[in-house]
Structures are given as C-alpha cells and as structure tokens.
Coordinates of C-alpha atoms and ligand atoms in Angstrom, one line a residue:
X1 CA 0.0 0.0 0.0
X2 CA 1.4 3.9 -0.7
X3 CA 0.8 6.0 2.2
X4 CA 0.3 9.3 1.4
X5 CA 2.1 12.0 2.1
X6 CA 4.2 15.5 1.1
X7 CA 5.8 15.1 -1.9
X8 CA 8.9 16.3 -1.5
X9 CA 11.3 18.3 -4.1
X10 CA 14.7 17.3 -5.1
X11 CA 17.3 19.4 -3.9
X12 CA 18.8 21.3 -6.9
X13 CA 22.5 22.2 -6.5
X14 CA 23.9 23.7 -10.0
X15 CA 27.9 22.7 -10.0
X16 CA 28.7 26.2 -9.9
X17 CA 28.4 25.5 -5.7
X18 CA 30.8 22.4 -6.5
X19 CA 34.9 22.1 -6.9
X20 CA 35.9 20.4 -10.1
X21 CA 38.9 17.8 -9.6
X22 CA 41.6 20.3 -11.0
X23 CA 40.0 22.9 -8.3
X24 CA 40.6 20.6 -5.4
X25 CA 44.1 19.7 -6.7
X26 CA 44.8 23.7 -7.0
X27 CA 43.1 24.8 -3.7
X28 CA 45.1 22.3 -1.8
X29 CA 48.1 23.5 -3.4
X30 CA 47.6 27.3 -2.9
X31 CA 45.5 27.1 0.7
X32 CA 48.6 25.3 2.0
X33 CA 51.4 26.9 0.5
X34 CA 49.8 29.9 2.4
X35 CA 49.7 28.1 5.6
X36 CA 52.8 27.1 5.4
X37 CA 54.0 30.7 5.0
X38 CA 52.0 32.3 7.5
X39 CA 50.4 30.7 10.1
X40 CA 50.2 31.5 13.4
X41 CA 52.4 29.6 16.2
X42 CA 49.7 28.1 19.1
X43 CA 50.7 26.2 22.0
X44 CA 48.2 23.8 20.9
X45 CA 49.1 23.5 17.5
X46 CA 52.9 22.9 18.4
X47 CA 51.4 19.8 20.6
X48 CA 49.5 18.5 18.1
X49 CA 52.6 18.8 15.5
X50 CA 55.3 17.2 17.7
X51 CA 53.8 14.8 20.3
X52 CA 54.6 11.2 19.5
X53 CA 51.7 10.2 22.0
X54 CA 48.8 10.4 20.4
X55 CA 46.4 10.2 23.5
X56 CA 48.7 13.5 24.6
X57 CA 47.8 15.1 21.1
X58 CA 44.1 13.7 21.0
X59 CA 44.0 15.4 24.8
X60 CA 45.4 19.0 24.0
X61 CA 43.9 19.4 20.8
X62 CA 40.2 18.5 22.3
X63 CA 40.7 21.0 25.1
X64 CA 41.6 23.6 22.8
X65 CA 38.5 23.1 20.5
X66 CA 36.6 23.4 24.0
X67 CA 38.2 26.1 24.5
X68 CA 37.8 27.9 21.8
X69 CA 33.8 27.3 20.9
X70 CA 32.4 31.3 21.9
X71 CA 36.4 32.5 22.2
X72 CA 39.0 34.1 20.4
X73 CA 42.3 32.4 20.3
X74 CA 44.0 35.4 22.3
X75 CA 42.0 34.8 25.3
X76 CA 42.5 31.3 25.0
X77 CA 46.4 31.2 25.2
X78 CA 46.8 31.6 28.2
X79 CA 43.9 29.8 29.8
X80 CA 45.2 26.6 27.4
X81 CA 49.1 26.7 28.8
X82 CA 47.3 27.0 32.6
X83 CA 45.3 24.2 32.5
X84 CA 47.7 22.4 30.4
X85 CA 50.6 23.3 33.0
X86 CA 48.1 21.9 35.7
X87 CA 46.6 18.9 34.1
X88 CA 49.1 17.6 31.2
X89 CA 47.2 14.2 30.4
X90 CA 43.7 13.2 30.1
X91 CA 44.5 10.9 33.4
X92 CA 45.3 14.0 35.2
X93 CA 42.8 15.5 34.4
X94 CA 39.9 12.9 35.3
X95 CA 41.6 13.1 39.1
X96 CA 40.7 16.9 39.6
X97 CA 37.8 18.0 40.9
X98 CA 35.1 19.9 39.5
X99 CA 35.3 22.8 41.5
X100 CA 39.4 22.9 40.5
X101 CA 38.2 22.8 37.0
X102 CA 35.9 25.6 37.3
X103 CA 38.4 27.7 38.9
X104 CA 40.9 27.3 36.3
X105 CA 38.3 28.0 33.8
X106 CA 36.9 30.8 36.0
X107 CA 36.2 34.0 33.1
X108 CA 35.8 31.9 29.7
X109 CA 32.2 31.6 30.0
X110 CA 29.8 28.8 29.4
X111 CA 31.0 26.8 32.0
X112 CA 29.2 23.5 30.9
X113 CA 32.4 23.1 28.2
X114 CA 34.5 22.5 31.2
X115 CA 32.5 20.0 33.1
X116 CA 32.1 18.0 29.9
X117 CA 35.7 18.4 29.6
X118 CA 35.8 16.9 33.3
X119 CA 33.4 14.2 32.5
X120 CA 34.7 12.9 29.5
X121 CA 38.5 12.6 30.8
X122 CA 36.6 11.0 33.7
X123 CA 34.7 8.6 30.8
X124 CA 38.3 7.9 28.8
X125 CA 39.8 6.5 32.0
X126 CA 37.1 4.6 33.3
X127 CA 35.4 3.1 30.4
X128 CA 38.1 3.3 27.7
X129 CA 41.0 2.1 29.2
X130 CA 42.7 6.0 29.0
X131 CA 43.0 5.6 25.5
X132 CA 40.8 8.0 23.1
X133 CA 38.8 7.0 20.7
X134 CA 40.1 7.2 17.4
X135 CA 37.6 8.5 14.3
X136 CA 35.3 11.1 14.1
X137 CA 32.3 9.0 14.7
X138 CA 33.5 7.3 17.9
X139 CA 35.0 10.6 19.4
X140 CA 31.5 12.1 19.0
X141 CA 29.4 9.3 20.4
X142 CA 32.0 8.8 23.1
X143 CA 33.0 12.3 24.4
X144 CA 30.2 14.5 25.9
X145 CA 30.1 17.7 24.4
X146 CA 31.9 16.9 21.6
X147 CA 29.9 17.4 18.1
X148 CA 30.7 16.8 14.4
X149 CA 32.5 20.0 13.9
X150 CA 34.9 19.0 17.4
X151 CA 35.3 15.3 16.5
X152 CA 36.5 16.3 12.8
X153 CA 39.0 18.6 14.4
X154 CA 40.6 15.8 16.6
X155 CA 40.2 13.5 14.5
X156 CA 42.5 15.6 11.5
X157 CA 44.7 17.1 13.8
X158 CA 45.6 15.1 16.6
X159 CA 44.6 11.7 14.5
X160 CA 45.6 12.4 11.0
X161 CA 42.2 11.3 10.2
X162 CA 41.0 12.4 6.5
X163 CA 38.0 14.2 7.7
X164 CA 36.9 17.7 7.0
X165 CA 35.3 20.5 9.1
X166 CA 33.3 23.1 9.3
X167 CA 32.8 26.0 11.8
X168 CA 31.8 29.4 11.1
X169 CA 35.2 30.1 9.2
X170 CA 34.9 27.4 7.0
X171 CA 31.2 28.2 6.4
X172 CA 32.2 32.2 5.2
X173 CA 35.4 31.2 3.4
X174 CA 33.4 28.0 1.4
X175 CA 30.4 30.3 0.9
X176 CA 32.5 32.8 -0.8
X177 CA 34.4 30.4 -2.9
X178 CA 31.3 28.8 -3.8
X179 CA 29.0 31.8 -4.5
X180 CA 26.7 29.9 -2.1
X181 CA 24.0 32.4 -0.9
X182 CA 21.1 30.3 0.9
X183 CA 20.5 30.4 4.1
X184 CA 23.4 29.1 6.1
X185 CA 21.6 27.3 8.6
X186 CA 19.5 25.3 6.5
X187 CA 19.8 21.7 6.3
X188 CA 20.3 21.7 2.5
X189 CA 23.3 24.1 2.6
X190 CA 25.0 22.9 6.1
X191 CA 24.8 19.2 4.4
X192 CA 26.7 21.0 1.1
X193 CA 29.2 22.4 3.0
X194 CA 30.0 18.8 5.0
X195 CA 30.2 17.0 1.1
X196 CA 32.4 20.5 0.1
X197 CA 35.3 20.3 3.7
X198 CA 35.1 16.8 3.1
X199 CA 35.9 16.7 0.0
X200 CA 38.4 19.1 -0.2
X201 CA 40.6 17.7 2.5
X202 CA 43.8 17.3 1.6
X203 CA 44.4 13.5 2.5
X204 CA 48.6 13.5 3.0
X205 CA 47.8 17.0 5.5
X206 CA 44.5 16.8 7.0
X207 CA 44.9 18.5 10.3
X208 CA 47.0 21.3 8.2
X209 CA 44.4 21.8 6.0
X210 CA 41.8 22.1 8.0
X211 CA 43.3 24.5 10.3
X212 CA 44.7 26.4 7.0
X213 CA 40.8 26.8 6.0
X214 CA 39.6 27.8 9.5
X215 CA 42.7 30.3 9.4
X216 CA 42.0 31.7 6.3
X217 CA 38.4 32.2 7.3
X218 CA 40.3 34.2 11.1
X219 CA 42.5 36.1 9.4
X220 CA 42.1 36.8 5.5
X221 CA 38.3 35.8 4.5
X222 CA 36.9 37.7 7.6
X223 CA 33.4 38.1 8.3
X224 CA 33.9 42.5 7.7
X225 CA 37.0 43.1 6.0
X226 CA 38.1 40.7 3.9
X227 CA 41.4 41.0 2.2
X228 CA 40.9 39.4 -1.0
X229 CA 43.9 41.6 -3.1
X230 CA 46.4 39.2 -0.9
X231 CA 43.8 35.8 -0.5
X232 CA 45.6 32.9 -2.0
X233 CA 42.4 31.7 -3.5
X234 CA 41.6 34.7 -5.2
X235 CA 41.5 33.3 -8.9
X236 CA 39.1 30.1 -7.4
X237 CA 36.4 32.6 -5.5
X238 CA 33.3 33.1 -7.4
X239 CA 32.4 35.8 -4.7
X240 CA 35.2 37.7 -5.8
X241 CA 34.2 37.1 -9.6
X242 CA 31.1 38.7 -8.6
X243 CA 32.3 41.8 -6.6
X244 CA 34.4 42.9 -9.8
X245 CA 32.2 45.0 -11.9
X246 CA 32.6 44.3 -15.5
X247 CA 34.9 41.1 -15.2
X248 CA 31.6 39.4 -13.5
X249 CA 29.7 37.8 -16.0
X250 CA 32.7 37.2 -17.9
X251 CA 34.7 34.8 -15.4
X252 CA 32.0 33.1 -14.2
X253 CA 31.0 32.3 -17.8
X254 CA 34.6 30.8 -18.2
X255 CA 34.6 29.0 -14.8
X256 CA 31.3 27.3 -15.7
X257 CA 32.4 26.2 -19.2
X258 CA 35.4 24.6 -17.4
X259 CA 33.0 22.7 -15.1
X260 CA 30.3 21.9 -17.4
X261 CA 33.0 20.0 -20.0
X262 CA 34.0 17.5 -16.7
X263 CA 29.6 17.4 -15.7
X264 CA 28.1 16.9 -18.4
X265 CA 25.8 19.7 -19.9
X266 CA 23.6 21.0 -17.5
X267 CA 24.7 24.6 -16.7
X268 CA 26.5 25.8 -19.8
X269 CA 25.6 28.6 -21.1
X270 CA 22.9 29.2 -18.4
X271 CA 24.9 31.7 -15.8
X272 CA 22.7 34.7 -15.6
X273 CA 23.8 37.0 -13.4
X274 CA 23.6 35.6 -10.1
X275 CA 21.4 33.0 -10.1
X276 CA 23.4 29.7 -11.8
X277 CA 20.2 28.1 -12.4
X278 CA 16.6 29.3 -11.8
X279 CA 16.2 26.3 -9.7
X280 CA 19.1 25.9 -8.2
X281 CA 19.2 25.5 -4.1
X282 CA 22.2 27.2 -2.6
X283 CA 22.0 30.6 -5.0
X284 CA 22.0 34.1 -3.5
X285 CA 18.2 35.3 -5.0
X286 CA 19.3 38.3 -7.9
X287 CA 16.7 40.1 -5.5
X288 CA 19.1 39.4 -2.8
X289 CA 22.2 40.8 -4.6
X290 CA 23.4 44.1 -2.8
X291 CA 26.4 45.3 -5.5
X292 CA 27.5 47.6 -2.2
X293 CA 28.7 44.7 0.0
X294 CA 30.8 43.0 -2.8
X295 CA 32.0 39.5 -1.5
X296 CA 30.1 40.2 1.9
X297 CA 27.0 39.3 0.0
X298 CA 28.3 35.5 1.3
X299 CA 26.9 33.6 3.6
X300 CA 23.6 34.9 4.2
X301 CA 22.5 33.8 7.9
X302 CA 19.0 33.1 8.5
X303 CA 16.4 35.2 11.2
X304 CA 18.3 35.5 14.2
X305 CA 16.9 34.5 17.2
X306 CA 15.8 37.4 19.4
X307 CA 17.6 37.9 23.0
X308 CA 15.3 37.3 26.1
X309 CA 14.7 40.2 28.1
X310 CA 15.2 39.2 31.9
X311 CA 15.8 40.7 35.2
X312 CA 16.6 40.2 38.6
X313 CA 17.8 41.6 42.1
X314 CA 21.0 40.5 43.3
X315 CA 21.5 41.3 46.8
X316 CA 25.2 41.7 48.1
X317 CA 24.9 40.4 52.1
X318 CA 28.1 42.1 53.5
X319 CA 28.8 41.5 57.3
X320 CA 30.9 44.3 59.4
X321 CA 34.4 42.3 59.1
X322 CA 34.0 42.7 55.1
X323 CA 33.2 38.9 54.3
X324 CA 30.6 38.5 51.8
X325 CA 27.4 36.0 51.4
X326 CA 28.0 33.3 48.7
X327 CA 25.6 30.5 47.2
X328 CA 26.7 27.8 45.0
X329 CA 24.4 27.0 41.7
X330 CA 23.5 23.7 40.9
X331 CA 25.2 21.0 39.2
X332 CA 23.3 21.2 36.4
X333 CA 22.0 24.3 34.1
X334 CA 23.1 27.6 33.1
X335 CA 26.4 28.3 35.0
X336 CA 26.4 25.0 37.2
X337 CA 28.3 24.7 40.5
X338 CA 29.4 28.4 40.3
X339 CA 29.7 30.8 43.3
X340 CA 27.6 33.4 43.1
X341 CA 26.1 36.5 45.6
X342 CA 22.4 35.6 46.6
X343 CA 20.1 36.1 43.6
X344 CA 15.9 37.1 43.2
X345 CA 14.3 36.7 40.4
X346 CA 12.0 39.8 39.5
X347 CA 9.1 38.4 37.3
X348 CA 6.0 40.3 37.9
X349 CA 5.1 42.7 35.1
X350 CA 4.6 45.6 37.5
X351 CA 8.3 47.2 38.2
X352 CA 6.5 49.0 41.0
X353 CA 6.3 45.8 42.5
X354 CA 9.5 44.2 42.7
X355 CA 11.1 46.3 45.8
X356 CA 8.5 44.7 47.9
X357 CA 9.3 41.3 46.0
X358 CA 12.8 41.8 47.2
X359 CA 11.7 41.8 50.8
X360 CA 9.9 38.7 51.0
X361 CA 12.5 36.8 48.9
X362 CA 14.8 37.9 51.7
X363 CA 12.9 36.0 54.2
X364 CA 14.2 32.6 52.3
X365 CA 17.3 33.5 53.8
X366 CA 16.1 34.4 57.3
X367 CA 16.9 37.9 56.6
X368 CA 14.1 39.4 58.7
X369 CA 12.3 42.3 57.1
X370 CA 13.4 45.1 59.8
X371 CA 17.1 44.6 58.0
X372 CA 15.8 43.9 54.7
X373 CA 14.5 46.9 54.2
X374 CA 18.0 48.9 55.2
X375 CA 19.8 47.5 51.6
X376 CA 21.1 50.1 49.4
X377 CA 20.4 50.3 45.5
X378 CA 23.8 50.6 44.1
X379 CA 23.3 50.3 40.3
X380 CA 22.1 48.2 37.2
X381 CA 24.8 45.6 35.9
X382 CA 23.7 44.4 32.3
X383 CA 25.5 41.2 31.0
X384 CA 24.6 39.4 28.3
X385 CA 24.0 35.7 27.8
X386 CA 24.2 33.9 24.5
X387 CA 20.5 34.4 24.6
X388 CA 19.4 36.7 27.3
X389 CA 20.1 39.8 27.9
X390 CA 20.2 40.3 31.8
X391 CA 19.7 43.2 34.1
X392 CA 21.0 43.0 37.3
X393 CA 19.1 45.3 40.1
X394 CA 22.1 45.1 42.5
X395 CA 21.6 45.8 46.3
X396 CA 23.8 45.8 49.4
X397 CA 23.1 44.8 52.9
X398 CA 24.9 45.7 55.8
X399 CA 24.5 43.1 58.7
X400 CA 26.2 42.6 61.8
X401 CA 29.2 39.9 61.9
X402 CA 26.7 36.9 63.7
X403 CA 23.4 38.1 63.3
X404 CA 20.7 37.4 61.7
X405 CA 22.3 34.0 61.0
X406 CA 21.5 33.5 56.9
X407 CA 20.3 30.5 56.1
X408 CA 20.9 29.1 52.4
X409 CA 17.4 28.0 50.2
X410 CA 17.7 24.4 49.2
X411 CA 17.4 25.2 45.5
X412 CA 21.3 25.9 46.0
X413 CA 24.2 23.2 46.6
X414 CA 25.4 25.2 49.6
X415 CA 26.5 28.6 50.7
X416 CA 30.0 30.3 52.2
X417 CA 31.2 33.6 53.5
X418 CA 34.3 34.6 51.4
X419 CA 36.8 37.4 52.1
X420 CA 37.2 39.3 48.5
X421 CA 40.5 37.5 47.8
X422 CA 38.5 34.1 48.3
X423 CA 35.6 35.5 46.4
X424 CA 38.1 36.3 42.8
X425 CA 40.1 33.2 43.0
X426 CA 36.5 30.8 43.6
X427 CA 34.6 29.4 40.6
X428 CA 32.3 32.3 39.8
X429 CA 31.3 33.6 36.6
X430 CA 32.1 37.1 34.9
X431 CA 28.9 38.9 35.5
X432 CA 29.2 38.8 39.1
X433 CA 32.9 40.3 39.0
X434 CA 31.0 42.7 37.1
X435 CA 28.8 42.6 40.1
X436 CA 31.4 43.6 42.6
X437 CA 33.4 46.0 40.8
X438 CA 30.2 47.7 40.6
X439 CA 29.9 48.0 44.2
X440 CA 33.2 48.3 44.6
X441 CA 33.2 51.8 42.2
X442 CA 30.1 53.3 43.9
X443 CA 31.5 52.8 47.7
X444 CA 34.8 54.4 45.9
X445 CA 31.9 57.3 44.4
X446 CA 31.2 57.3 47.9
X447 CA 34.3 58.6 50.0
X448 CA 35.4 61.0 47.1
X449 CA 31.7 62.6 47.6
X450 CA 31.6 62.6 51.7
X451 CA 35.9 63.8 51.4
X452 CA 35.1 66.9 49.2
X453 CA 32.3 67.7 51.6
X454 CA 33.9 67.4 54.6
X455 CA 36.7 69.7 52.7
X456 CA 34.4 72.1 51.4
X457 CA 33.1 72.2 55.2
X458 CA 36.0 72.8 57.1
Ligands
SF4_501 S1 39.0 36.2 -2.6 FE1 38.1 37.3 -0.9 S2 36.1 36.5 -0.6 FE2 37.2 35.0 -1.9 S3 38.1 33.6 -0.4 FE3 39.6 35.1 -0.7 S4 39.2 36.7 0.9 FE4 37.4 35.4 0.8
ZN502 ZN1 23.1 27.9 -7.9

C-alpha cells in the first residue's frame, strides 16, 4: 500500500556551488602553500605537530577546541598553557575535581564546556581504558560535548584522520568560494558544506588543511573586511568574480564552461547574473544581490533568534568584618556549580512591584524584614547571555558579623562567607565580577563625595 504524504522536491545544487577535480588539486596546493608561510604559532598546535603520543595530542587538541567554541584564540592562550601546566594528560585530568576545573576555567564563559571536559577525561579513564577513541564517529558518540565539527577537528589534527570540518570560518570562506548564498543554517546548505570540507581535505595533510581553512576564514576571508587583493584563493572565488564589476559575468561564464566539459551539460551557457540556475538551491536570489557589499554578500544567515529580556535583584549580604554571602548554583544548568552573591528573580510585570518582591525573597534567607528593608540600591549591571540579555538590580546589605544567621534555600548546593581574595580566585562567573566592581566603584563614588564635603566644610 502507498501512504500518502508530502511530496517532496529534489534538492537542486547547479555545480557552480561544487569544486571540479583540478580545483581541489589547486586549492590544496595554494591554501597550504599559504599556511605554510604564515600561520600563526599556538601552544596547541605545536602539541598536536610534535607529540609522539597520540592520547597526549588527542587530549590538547580536544581541550583547545573546548576552548575555543564562543572564544578568540587570544584569550585562550593563556587559559590553554594554565590548565595544560596543571593537568598535562587526560589521566590527570579525570583526578581533579570539578570545583578545581571551574576555577581554572573561572572567566571563559559557558562553564558547561568545562564540566564536559571533566566528565569525559573521567569517561576515557574509566570506560576506555585511557585511550581516546580514534575516528570522528566514535569521538563524537564517546565524548560528551563533543559534536561533528569538534570530533572532525581531533580527528585531522591530533589523528591524521581524512576528515573535514566546518565551523563558522569554513562556512564564510566556502560560501565565498562557492558563491553559495542560501540560508546558512539550512539543512540543505549545512549538508553541502560537510560534502564540500570533506571533499576538499587534503588526505597527505588533514589536520594542516583544516586548520589552513579555518585560518583563512580568522584572518584573511573575515566576516567585515576581507582581504581578497592578498587571498591565495583569489583566482578560485566566485564571490570575488562577482564583486568585480565588468569582469563578472565574464569569469564566471569561463569558470562554468570549465566545469560543465567534466559534468556533463547541464549549466552551460545558463549563468545569468547571479542565479546559476533558476532552480538551483544554494544561489543568492538576484533580489538578494546588494552590489554595495561586494564579497560580503556571502553567507547569508537566516532570522536571528531574538535575546530574552530578563531581570533580577542581586543582593550583596556584607557583614561588618568585610566577608561577603556566597551561594553555589547547581550541578546542572546555566552556570552550574558556580559561586555566586544571593540572587531574586524579578518576574512580575509591575516594576513598581518588585522592591517589595525583594523583601519577601529575603525571608528565604532568614533575613528578617526590619534589616531587609535597610539594603542600598547601588546600580544596574547588564550582562549578556548567548541568549538573554540580563539586568541585574544590585543591592547591598549591611549586617552585623553573627546576626541574623543566613540560612541558604535548598534550590542551592550550599553557601560560604568569602573574604574578597577568596571571592576572585573561587569558581564564579564574569557577570558577578562585574557585580562587585560595581559595588566596589560606587562605595569608591562614595568617599570621594563625603571627602570633598567634609573639605568644602572645614
Ligand atoms: S578572494 Fe576574498 S572572498 Fe574570496 S576567499 Fe579570498 S578573501 Fe574570501
Ligand atoms: Zn546555484
């Protein structure tokens, strides 16, 4: 019996979004050449280049990719040649504790990367006999956290695997090349560029290659100002064919012909502007074409996703000896396990309501209303999340060094009093530094204000 269902279309790719063999042959060529030239010297690169253990290059080259998902290589230098300095094998690794990890990782952000981190070199020791595994495939069902793009990467450069990869770089530099202007998070295209990285990995140099594309993408094929007059793949870039008035038509015509004789017949002739085929899939719509942004034309992005709007009180409990109130997130969620001052979420609609919100969410930490109600407003602290954008209300309360004794809610893990020092070298995320240097500048406000009047008085 058919069931019935939606039809659905063939996707059309025209080979203009495709690399002929003598175009793989020459990108390799130039793309490495370049690399070879220029690249820039990382600590984990050099790891990954001389290590003869391959568990010790599977290791460094896996924390680096953690690493650097959400951060630029400069900032993750030096947090790389710390915890590499601290924890030089996987086995090392898996005897730290969590709250170790997060205080090494304290000010990258997203913390959960370094609790996978944690739990996987947990996972290679116990249930792989220390050894990692050793193709894409098994690194990604293995290794929590790690994805296709992350399992490619140690699988070319730790493994020599012949994999390819794709990441945001490799996305910009391939959509250029390619002329490919759909929407770069649909399924269609992200499945393209997979067949594209992986077919254009060079098999004798994976690793290389893979880190030459991603470095083209960081330092050449950039996202704003690309530097295509000194690009080694100038003469294979259909974006750059395009952004040259009066040569367009004419070397995309010639590229096509070159295809079509190795295809077969279906494009020849056919290139029209920007569109390869009416059809086609991956094409930038003429519609779409904006002659002012040249190669930046490529990738297009689809709808981004709106930031949530979110707010809440964050109370600083301060006793007379300086120490400061601390609650510990939970193990699981956004910023898990971190230290953080004692937060209230504001919800209600009505702002007029949430001072008075403030006060009864005290009482869930025995703070009785008569000293509630003495906390100063010191300032809004915004931070932004990879999707929220948060407003801290931030409040201090002054309390006497034993009483009320504050008791910690058990939607938290536990709860210290930490001396500033403690405080800065504990687990604790970025927005609450933010938190306290906030504090920290309006109590400095403060004594400037009450010096100059006492000046100006006597
Ligand atoms: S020529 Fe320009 S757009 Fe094309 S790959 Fe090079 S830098 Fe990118
Ligand atoms: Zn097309």
């Amino acid at each position: 019996m058919v069931k019935a269902g939606k039809s659905v279309s063939p996707v059309v790719i025209g080979s203009l979004h495709k690399f002929s063999e003598v175009e793989v042959f020459q990108l390799r060529e130039k793309l490495l050449s370049h690399y070879d030239a220029n690249h820039r010297i990382l600590p984990w690169r050099s790891i990954a280049a001389t290590e003869l253990d391959r568990n010790k290059r599977a290791y460094a080259v896996w924390v680096s990719e953690m690493m650097l998902q959400q951060t630029q290589v400069a900032t993750v230098m030096s947090y790389f040649e710390k915890w590499i300095s601290k924890w030089p094998t996987v086995a090392d690794l898996s005897k730290a504790t969590l709250e170790e990890v997060n205080q090494v990782w304290a000010g990258l952000g997203y913390y959960s990367r370094a609790r996978r981190l944690h739990e996987g070199a947990v996972k290679v020791m116990e249930d792989l006999d220390g050894e990692f595994p050793n193709d894409r495939d098994s690194l990604v069902e293995q290794l929590p956290g790690v994805g296709r793009y992350t399992g490619s990467a140690i699988a070319s450069i730790a493994l020599g695997s012949c994999v390819g990869v794709v990441d945001g770089n490799v996305n910009r530099v391939m959509a250029r090349l390619r002329g490919i202007g759909a929407d770069i998070t649909a399924q269609t295209t992200v499945d393209h560029m997979w067949s594209l990285a992986d077919q254009l990995v060079d098999p004798e140099r994976p690793g290389d290659f893979n880190q030459a594309v991603m470095e083209l993408g960081a330092t050449v094929c950039t996202p704003k100002t690309p530097s295509c007059s000194s690009c080694p793949l100038q003469s294979l870039c259909v974006a750059y064919c395009r952004s040259q008035d009066g040569h367009q038509k004419a070397s995309i015509n010639s590229h096509f012909k070159k295809v079509s004789k190795s295809k077969g017949k279906e494009d020849e002739g056919s290139v029209k502007d920007i569109e390869c085929l009416p059809e086609c899939d991956l094409c930038l719509r003429k519609e779409d074409w904006d002659s002012s942004l040249g190669v930046q034309n490529y990738p297009r992005k689809g709808q981004k996703t709106q930031s949530r709007l979110e707010t809440s009180a964050v109370v600083m409990l301060q006793r007379m000896n300086g120490q400061m109130y601390f609650v510990q997130r939970p193990k699981t969620g956004l910023l898990a396990n971190l230290w953080e001052f004692p937060s209230i979420s504001l919800t209600s609609e009505e702002e007029s309501q949430w001072e008075e919100s403030i006060t009864q969410q005290l009482q869930e930490f025995a703070v009785p209303q008569s000293y509630a109600s003495s906390r100063i407003f010191v300032s809004d602290v915004l931070h932004i999340f990879s999707h929220i954008r948060q407003t801290y209300k931030v409040y201090k309360l002054l309390l006497d060094d034993k009483k009320p004794e504050v008791v910690c809610p058990s939607r938290y893990q536990g709860s210290q009093w930490m001396t500033r020092e403690e405080f800065m070298s504990s687990a604790t995320s970025t927005a609450m530094k933010k938190i306290l240097k906030a504090v920290e500048s309006s109590e400095q406000k403060a004594k400037v204000f009450w010096y100059t009047i006492f000046v100006l008085a006597y």
